[in-house]
Coordinates of C-alpha atoms in Angstrom, one line a residue:
M1 CA -33.4 -17.8 0.7
E2 CA -31.5 -19.9 -1.9
Q3 CA -30.2 -18.6 -5.1
S4 CA -28.0 -19.8 -8.0
K5 CA -26.6 -17.9 -11.0
N6 CA -29.8 -18.4 -13.0
G7 CA -32.1 -17.9 -10.0
A8 CA -33.1 -21.5 -9.7
S9 CA -32.4 -23.9 -6.8
N10 CA -29.2 -25.8 -7.3
P11 CA -28.2 -28.2 -4.5
G12 CA -24.7 -28.7 -5.9
Q13 CA -22.3 -31.5 -5.2
A14 CA -20.1 -29.6 -2.6
Q15 CA -21.1 -27.2 0.1
E16 CA -19.6 -25.3 3.0
T17 CA -21.0 -22.9 5.6
V18 CA -19.3 -19.5 6.0
V19 CA -19.8 -16.8 8.5
L20 CA -19.6 -13.0 8.2
D21 CA -19.3 -10.7 11.2
G22 CA -19.1 -7.0 11.6
H23 CA -20.5 -4.0 9.8
I24 CA -21.4 -6.2 6.8
I25 CA -24.6 -4.3 5.8
D26 CA -23.5 -0.6 5.7
S27 CA -20.1 -1.5 4.2
L28 CA -21.9 -3.6 1.5
I29 CA -19.8 -6.6 2.4
L30 CA -22.7 -9.1 2.5
A31 CA -23.9 -7.9 -1.0
K32 CA -20.3 -8.3 -2.4
V33 CA -20.0 -11.8 -1.0
L34 CA -23.4 -13.0 -2.4
D35 CA -22.6 -11.4 -5.7
T36 CA -19.2 -13.1 -5.9
I37 CA -20.8 -16.5 -5.2
L38 CA -23.3 -16.1 -8.0
M39 CA -20.9 -14.6 -10.5
M40 CA -18.5 -17.6 -10.0
G41 CA -21.3 -20.1 -10.8
G42 CA -22.2 -21.1 -7.2
A43 CA -25.3 -20.9 -5.1
F44 CA -26.1 -19.8 -1.6
D45 CA -28.6 -20.4 1.2
L46 CA -28.8 -17.6 3.8
R47 CA -29.2 -19.7 6.9
E48 CA -29.1 -16.7 9.4
V49 CA -28.9 -13.0 9.2
K50 CA -28.8 -10.8 12.3
V51 CA -28.7 -7.1 11.5
G52 CA -27.3 -4.7 14.0
A53 CA -29.8 -2.2 15.2
T54 CA -27.3 0.7 15.3
R55 CA -24.1 1.6 13.5
E56 CA -22.1 0.5 16.6
T57 CA -23.8 -2.9 16.7
P58 CA -22.2 -5.5 14.5
S59 CA -24.3 -7.7 12.2
R60 CA -23.9 -11.4 11.5
A61 CA -24.7 -13.7 8.5
K62 CA -24.4 -17.4 8.1
I63 CA -24.3 -18.6 4.5
L64 CA -24.3 -22.1 3.1
V65 CA -22.2 -21.9 -0.1
R66 CA -23.0 -24.6 -2.8
A67 CA -21.0 -25.5 -5.9
S68 CA -21.1 -28.1 -8.6
T69 CA -17.6 -29.4 -7.8
P70 CA -15.2 -29.3 -4.8
E71 CA -12.8 -27.4 -7.0
L72 CA -15.3 -24.7 -7.7
L73 CA -16.3 -24.5 -4.1
G74 CA -12.6 -24.0 -3.1
A75 CA -12.3 -21.2 -5.7
I76 CA -15.4 -19.5 -4.3
L77 CA -14.2 -19.8 -0.7
Q78 CA -10.9 -18.3 -1.7
A79 CA -12.6 -15.4 -3.5
I80 CA -14.9 -14.5 -0.7
Q81 CA -12.3 -14.9 2.1
P82 CA -10.8 -11.4 1.6
H83 CA -14.3 -10.0 2.3
G84 CA -14.2 -11.6 5.8
A85 CA -16.1 -14.9 5.0
S86 CA -14.6 -17.5 7.3
V87 CA -15.5 -21.2 7.3
E88 CA -17.9 -22.0 10.2
R89 CA -16.1 -25.2 11.1
Q90 CA -14.0 -24.4 14.2
S91 CA -10.6 -25.9 13.4
D92 CA -7.0 -24.7 13.9
C93 CA -5.0 -23.6 10.9
R94 CA -2.9 -26.1 9.2
F95 CA 0.8 -25.7 8.6
E96 CA 3.7 -27.5 7.1
P97 CA 7.5 -27.0 7.3
A98 CA 9.2 -25.0 4.5
P99 CA 11.1 -27.6 2.5
A100 CA 14.2 -25.4 1.9
D101 CA 15.4 -21.9 2.3
G102 CA 13.4 -19.6 0.0
V103 CA 10.8 -22.2 -0.8
L104 CA 7.3 -22.4 0.6
P105 CA 5.3 -25.7 1.0
D106 CA 2.8 -26.5 -1.7
G107 CA -0.6 -25.1 -0.8
F108 CA 0.7 -22.2 1.3
Y109 CA -1.8 -19.6 2.1
A110 CA -1.2 -16.3 0.3
T111 CA -2.2 -13.3 2.3
T112 CA -4.3 -10.2 1.4
H113 CA -3.4 -6.8 2.8
L114 CA -6.4 -6.9 5.1
P115 CA -6.1 -7.6 8.9
S116 CA -6.0 -11.3 9.3
Q117 CA -6.0 -13.9 12.1
V118 CA -5.1 -17.6 12.4
R119 CA -6.5 -20.1 14.9
L120 CA -3.7 -21.7 17.1
K121 CA -4.6 -24.1 19.8
G122 CA -8.2 -22.9 19.8
T123 CA -7.3 -19.2 20.0
W124 CA -7.5 -16.6 17.3
V125 CA -4.1 -14.9 16.9
E126 CA -3.5 -11.7 15.0
V127 CA -1.1 -12.0 12.0
E128 CA 1.6 -9.4 12.5
A129 CA 3.0 -7.1 9.8
I130 CA 0.2 -7.9 7.3
E131 CA 0.8 -7.2 3.6
M132 CA -0.4 -8.8 0.4
D133 CA 1.0 -11.7 -1.5
V134 CA 3.2 -13.2 1.3
A135 CA 2.9 -16.3 3.5
I136 CA 2.2 -16.7 7.2
R137 CA 4.9 -18.1 9.5
V138 CA 3.8 -19.6 12.9
D139 CA 6.2 -19.7 15.8
P140 CA 7.1 -23.1 17.1
A141 CA 5.3 -22.5 20.4
L142 CA 2.1 -21.8 18.4
T143 CA 1.5 -18.5 20.2
S144 CA 2.1 -16.0 17.4
A145 CA 2.0 -15.6 13.6
R146 CA 3.7 -13.2 11.3
T147 CA 4.0 -12.7 7.6
V148 CA 7.1 -13.9 5.8
T149 CA 8.2 -13.4 2.2
M150 CA 9.1 -16.3 0.0
A151 CA 12.7 -15.2 -0.1
D152 CA 12.9 -14.9 3.7
A153 CA 11.4 -18.3 4.5
K154 CA 13.9 -20.7 6.1
R155 CA 13.9 -24.5 5.9
G156 CA 11.7 -25.9 8.7
D157 CA 9.7 -22.7 9.2
L158 CA 6.1 -23.6 10.0
I159 CA 4.1 -22.1 7.1
V160 CA 0.3 -21.9 7.1
T161 CA -1.4 -23.9 4.4
G162 CA -4.9 -24.2 3.1
R163 CA -7.8 -22.1 4.3
D164 CA -8.9 -23.7 7.6
G165 CA -8.4 -21.7 10.7
I166 CA -7.8 -18.4 8.9
R167 CA -10.1 -15.4 8.9
V168 CA -9.8 -12.0 7.2
L169 CA -11.3 -9.0 8.9
P170 CA -12.8 -6.5 6.4
L171 CA -12.2 -2.8 6.9
E172 CA -15.1 -0.9 8.3
R173 CA -16.1 2.4 6.8
P174 CA -14.5 5.2 8.9
K175 CA -16.8 7.5 10.8
E176 CA -15.0 10.5 9.4
R177 CA -16.7 11.9 6.3
D178 CA -13.7 12.5 4.2
V179 CA -12.5 11.1 0.8
F180 CA -11.0 8.0 2.5
S181 CA -14.3 6.9 4.0
F182 CA -15.5 5.7 0.6
M183 CA -12.5 3.6 -0.2
E184 CA -13.0 4.4 -3.9
S185 CA -10.3 3.5 -6.4
Q186 CA -12.3 5.0 -9.4
V187 CA -9.9 7.0 -11.6
S188 CA -11.0 9.9 -13.8
S189 CA -9.3 13.0 -15.0
E190 CA -12.6 14.7 -14.7
R191 CA -13.0 14.2 -10.9
P192 CA -12.7 17.4 -8.9
H193 CA -9.5 17.6 -7.0
G194 CA -10.0 20.4 -4.5
H195 CA -12.0 18.5 -1.9
I196 CA -9.7 15.5 -2.1
I197 CA -6.6 17.6 -1.6
R198 CA -8.3 19.4 1.4
D199 CA -9.1 16.0 3.0
V200 CA -5.5 14.9 2.5
A201 CA -4.2 18.1 4.0
G202 CA -6.5 17.6 6.9
R203 CA -5.3 14.1 7.5
M204 CA -1.6 15.3 7.3
R205 CA -2.3 18.1 9.7
H206 CA -3.9 15.8 12.2
L207 CA -0.9 13.4 12.1
H208 CA 1.5 16.3 12.3
D209 CA -0.2 17.9 15.3
S210 CA -1.2 14.7 17.2
G211 CA 1.8 12.5 16.5
A212 CA -0.6 9.7 16.0
G213 CA 1.1 8.3 12.9
K214 CA 3.5 9.0 10.1
T215 CA 3.0 10.3 6.5
L216 CA 4.9 8.4 3.8
F217 CA 5.8 10.0 0.5
A218 CA 6.9 8.0 -2.5
G219 CA 7.8 10.0 -5.5
G220 CA 9.6 10.1 -8.9
P221 CA 11.8 12.7 -10.7
A222 CA 8.9 14.3 -12.5
I223 CA 8.3 16.1 -9.2
V224 CA 11.5 18.1 -9.9
H225 CA 10.9 18.4 -13.7
A226 CA 7.3 19.7 -13.3
G227 CA 8.1 22.3 -10.6
G228 CA 6.8 20.6 -7.4
R229 CA 10.2 20.5 -5.7
E230 CA 9.9 23.7 -3.6
A231 CA 6.4 22.7 -2.3
L232 CA 7.6 19.2 -1.3
A233 CA 10.7 20.5 0.4
W234 CA 8.6 23.0 2.4
M235 CA 6.3 20.2 3.6
I236 CA 9.3 18.1 4.7
D237 CA 10.9 21.1 6.4
E238 CA 7.6 21.8 8.3
G239 CA 7.5 18.2 9.5
Y240 CA 4.5 16.9 7.5
I241 CA 6.5 14.1 5.8
H242 CA 8.2 11.5 7.9
V243 CA 9.3 8.8 5.4
L244 CA 10.5 9.2 1.8
F245 CA 10.7 6.4 -0.7
C246 CA 12.4 7.3 -4.0
G247 CA 14.9 6.2 -6.6
N248 CA 18.3 7.5 -7.7
A249 CA 16.7 9.9 -10.1
L250 CA 14.6 12.0 -7.7
A251 CA 17.6 12.6 -5.4
A252 CA 19.9 13.3 -8.3
H253 CA 17.7 15.8 -10.1
D254 CA 16.8 17.5 -6.8
M255 CA 20.5 18.1 -6.1
E256 CA 21.2 19.0 -9.7
A257 CA 18.6 21.7 -9.3
A258 CA 20.4 22.9 -6.1
L259 CA 23.8 22.9 -7.8
F260 CA 23.0 24.0 -11.4
G261 CA 19.5 25.3 -11.4
T262 CA 18.5 22.6 -13.9
S263 CA 16.7 19.3 -14.1
L264 CA 18.0 16.9 -16.7
G265 CA 19.8 19.9 -18.2
F266 CA 16.7 22.1 -18.6
G267 CA 16.7 25.4 -16.7
L268 CA 14.0 25.3 -14.1
C269 CA 13.2 29.0 -14.6
A270 CA 13.7 29.4 -18.4
G271 CA 12.6 25.9 -19.3
R272 CA 15.3 25.7 -22.0
L273 CA 18.2 23.3 -22.4
V274 CA 21.3 25.0 -21.2
P275 CA 24.8 24.4 -22.8
H276 CA 26.2 21.0 -21.7
G277 CA 23.1 20.6 -19.4
H278 CA 22.9 16.9 -20.2
E279 CA 26.0 16.5 -18.1
H280 CA 24.6 18.2 -15.0
H281 CA 23.0 15.1 -13.3
L282 CA 26.2 13.1 -13.9
R283 CA 28.4 15.9 -12.4
T284 CA 26.0 16.1 -9.5
I285 CA 26.2 12.4 -8.8
N286 CA 29.9 12.4 -9.2
R287 CA 30.3 15.3 -6.7
I288 CA 28.2 13.7 -4.1
R289 CA 30.1 10.4 -4.5
G290 CA 33.3 12.3 -4.0
I291 CA 31.9 13.9 -0.8
G292 CA 30.8 10.5 0.4
S293 CA 27.1 10.9 1.2
I294 CA 24.1 13.1 0.8
E295 CA 24.1 13.8 4.5
K296 CA 27.7 15.1 4.4
A297 CA 27.0 17.2 1.3
V298 CA 24.2 18.9 3.3
S299 CA 26.2 19.2 6.5
T300 CA 29.2 20.8 4.7
G301 CA 27.0 23.3 2.9
V302 CA 27.4 21.9 -0.6
I303 CA 23.6 21.2 -0.9
T304 CA 21.7 23.9 1.0
E305 CA 18.1 23.6 -0.3
G306 CA 15.7 21.2 -1.9
I307 CA 14.1 17.9 -1.1
M308 CA 17.2 15.9 0.1
A309 CA 18.5 18.8 2.1
A310 CA 15.1 19.1 3.9
C311 CA 15.2 15.3 4.6
V312 CA 18.6 15.6 6.2
R313 CA 17.7 18.6 8.3
R314 CA 14.4 16.9 9.5
N315 CA 16.0 13.5 10.0
V316 CA 13.4 12.0 7.6
K317 CA 13.8 8.3 6.9
V318 CA 14.8 8.0 3.3
V319 CA 14.9 4.7 1.3
M320 CA 16.4 5.0 -2.2
A321 CA 15.9 1.9 -4.3
G322 CA 18.0 1.6 -7.4
T323 CA 17.1 0.3 -10.9
I324 CA 19.0 -1.2 -13.7
R325 CA 19.1 2.1 -15.6
D326 CA 20.6 4.3 -12.9
D327 CA 23.6 6.5 -13.4
G328 CA 26.2 6.5 -10.6
P329 CA 24.3 5.7 -8.4
L330 CA 24.3 8.1 -5.6
P331 CA 25.7 7.0 -2.2
G332 CA 22.9 5.5 -0.2
V333 CA 21.0 4.0 -3.1
I334 CA 20.3 0.3 -2.5
T335 CA 21.1 -1.6 -5.6
D336 CA 20.0 -5.0 -4.4
S337 CA 16.2 -5.1 -5.1
M338 CA 15.5 -7.5 -2.3
A339 CA 17.5 -5.5 0.2
A340 CA 15.6 -2.3 -1.0
Q341 CA 12.3 -4.1 -0.5
S342 CA 13.3 -5.1 3.0
A343 CA 14.4 -1.5 3.8
M344 CA 11.1 -0.2 2.6
R345 CA 9.2 -2.8 4.7
A346 CA 11.2 -1.8 7.8
A347 CA 10.3 1.8 7.4
L348 CA 6.5 1.2 7.3
P349 CA 5.7 0.7 11.0
G350 CA 3.7 3.7 12.2
V351 CA 2.7 4.9 8.8
S352 CA -0.9 6.0 8.6
L353 CA -1.0 7.9 5.3
A354 CA 0.8 7.2 2.1
L355 CA 1.2 9.7 -0.8
L356 CA 2.4 8.0 -4.0
V357 CA 3.3 10.7 -6.6
A358 CA 4.6 10.6 -10.1
S359 CA 6.3 7.2 -10.0
T360 CA 4.7 4.0 -11.4
L361 CA 7.4 1.8 -10.0
H362 CA 7.3 3.2 -6.5
A363 CA 3.5 3.5 -6.4
V364 CA 3.0 -0.2 -7.1
A365 CA 6.0 -1.4 -5.0
T366 CA 4.8 0.7 -2.0
G367 CA 1.2 -0.3 -2.5
N368 CA 2.1 -4.0 -2.4
L369 CA 3.8 -3.5 1.0
L370 CA 1.1 -1.4 2.7
P371 CA -1.7 -2.9 4.8
A372 CA -5.2 -1.9 3.7
S373 CA -5.7 0.2 6.8
V374 CA -3.2 2.8 5.6
A375 CA -5.0 5.6 3.8
T376 CA -3.4 5.9 0.4
V377 CA -3.4 8.6 -2.4
C378 CA -1.9 7.9 -5.8
V379 CA -1.3 10.9 -8.0
D380 CA -0.1 10.8 -11.6
V381 CA -0.8 12.6 -14.8
N382 CA -1.2 9.2 -16.5
P383 CA -4.5 7.6 -15.4
S384 CA -3.1 4.1 -16.0
V385 CA -0.9 4.4 -12.9
P386 CA -3.6 4.7 -10.2
T387 CA -5.6 2.1 -12.2
K388 CA -2.7 -0.3 -12.2
L389 CA -2.3 0.2 -8.5
A390 CA -5.9 -0.7 -7.9
D391 CA -5.8 -3.6 -10.2
R392 CA -2.9 -5.1 -8.1
G393 CA -5.1 -5.1 -5.0
S394 CA -4.6 -1.7 -3.4
F395 CA -8.3 -1.0 -3.4
Q396 CA -8.0 1.5 -0.6
A397 CA -6.0 3.9 -2.8
V398 CA -7.7 7.1 -3.9
G399 CA -6.6 7.9 -7.5
L400 CA -6.0 11.5 -8.7
V401 CA -5.2 12.2 -12.3
M402 CA -3.2 15.5 -12.3
D403 CA 0.4 16.6 -12.6
A404 CA 2.7 16.3 -9.6
A405 CA 3.5 20.0 -9.3
S406 CA -0.1 21.1 -9.2
F407 CA -0.9 18.5 -6.6
L408 CA 2.0 19.4 -4.4
R409 CA 1.5 23.1 -4.6
E410 CA -2.2 22.9 -3.8
L411 CA -1.5 20.5 -1.0
A412 CA 1.3 22.7 0.5
R413 CA -1.0 25.8 0.2
E414 CA -3.7 24.0 2.2
L415 CA -1.1 23.4 4.9
G416 CA 0.1 27.0 5.0
W417 CA 2.7 27.3 2.3
K418 CA 3.0 30.9 0.9
G419 CA 4.7 30.0 -2.4

């Protein structure tokens, strides 16, 4: 079976045989690969297709990809590689030394966030700590490979280049029939929320009860403004949240609420601006700076309730990343963006579920660091936020268009909150 974009045979001037293995039929991977080839102006010849007889039996397809120029062929191969299409030619990956600290060699391979392997001395080796848009560093003994950011590359590091000897393993559809089994990033304010929130609660409950993984929460200050603070603090206190990513603002407004009963000067109960309320977050930050740390403020009884108090009580790993607009900032806020990124990356091992709520900055930043295998939910009242996350490659993220407080309250109630 040979096709081109206009349906006619087109031998092309360049060609390469690629192989797809796994559950390529029920996950629609084969269809996506063939469609990509045609949409980019190439043609294909299905040389071999073996369909697994059962769901447990993998399928295999061998495809001859044709293109009018070597450059177009290279672009097509690059586009279909994230779907698991690997070049049939059995060759080890190529690598070159980094020319200087913080500089990658020309032609370095840029990763996706899907599980990946490189071929070293005839053996396929798993790439450790996979995430999108970084390079792959090979150890000098050629026995292991690990992702490395551009900034962390050191002169002489062996960096994988080109596409030979690299394969990407597409995710299989989970057997569980929950919202994550569809891997849909479609975003609509008209999508029903109830069944999605129930599925998220079920996943959180399983991780809580089994200890099989961690739940990461990344959120913004709108959680406090909108009234979701109590529900989130309850989930942290009950052990459902294990890692928190936030900025200076979420922590500051949470503790402002604890000290003054306001958020950005507005009373959380009355909803009106209180006299001199615009000073409250500054006075909160100043007081915590005077005490020395958020942990000490909690242990000495200055901060007794709320999100940050719950994190301290439950020993939740908190990474607070600063921005150029921060007041203070609070003690513990990491003002070096590269150091903050490294701290976030270091907190990810063991994370199985990520909740990204009411923060464009943290949603996109966290999504860029997560492997595709981590079930992800992005919640924002602005539909452009989950759309932006999906557009940047986090296709596994389920988008919910709703306000943070409604989401957190419904989620907490599914988990047993009586508020």
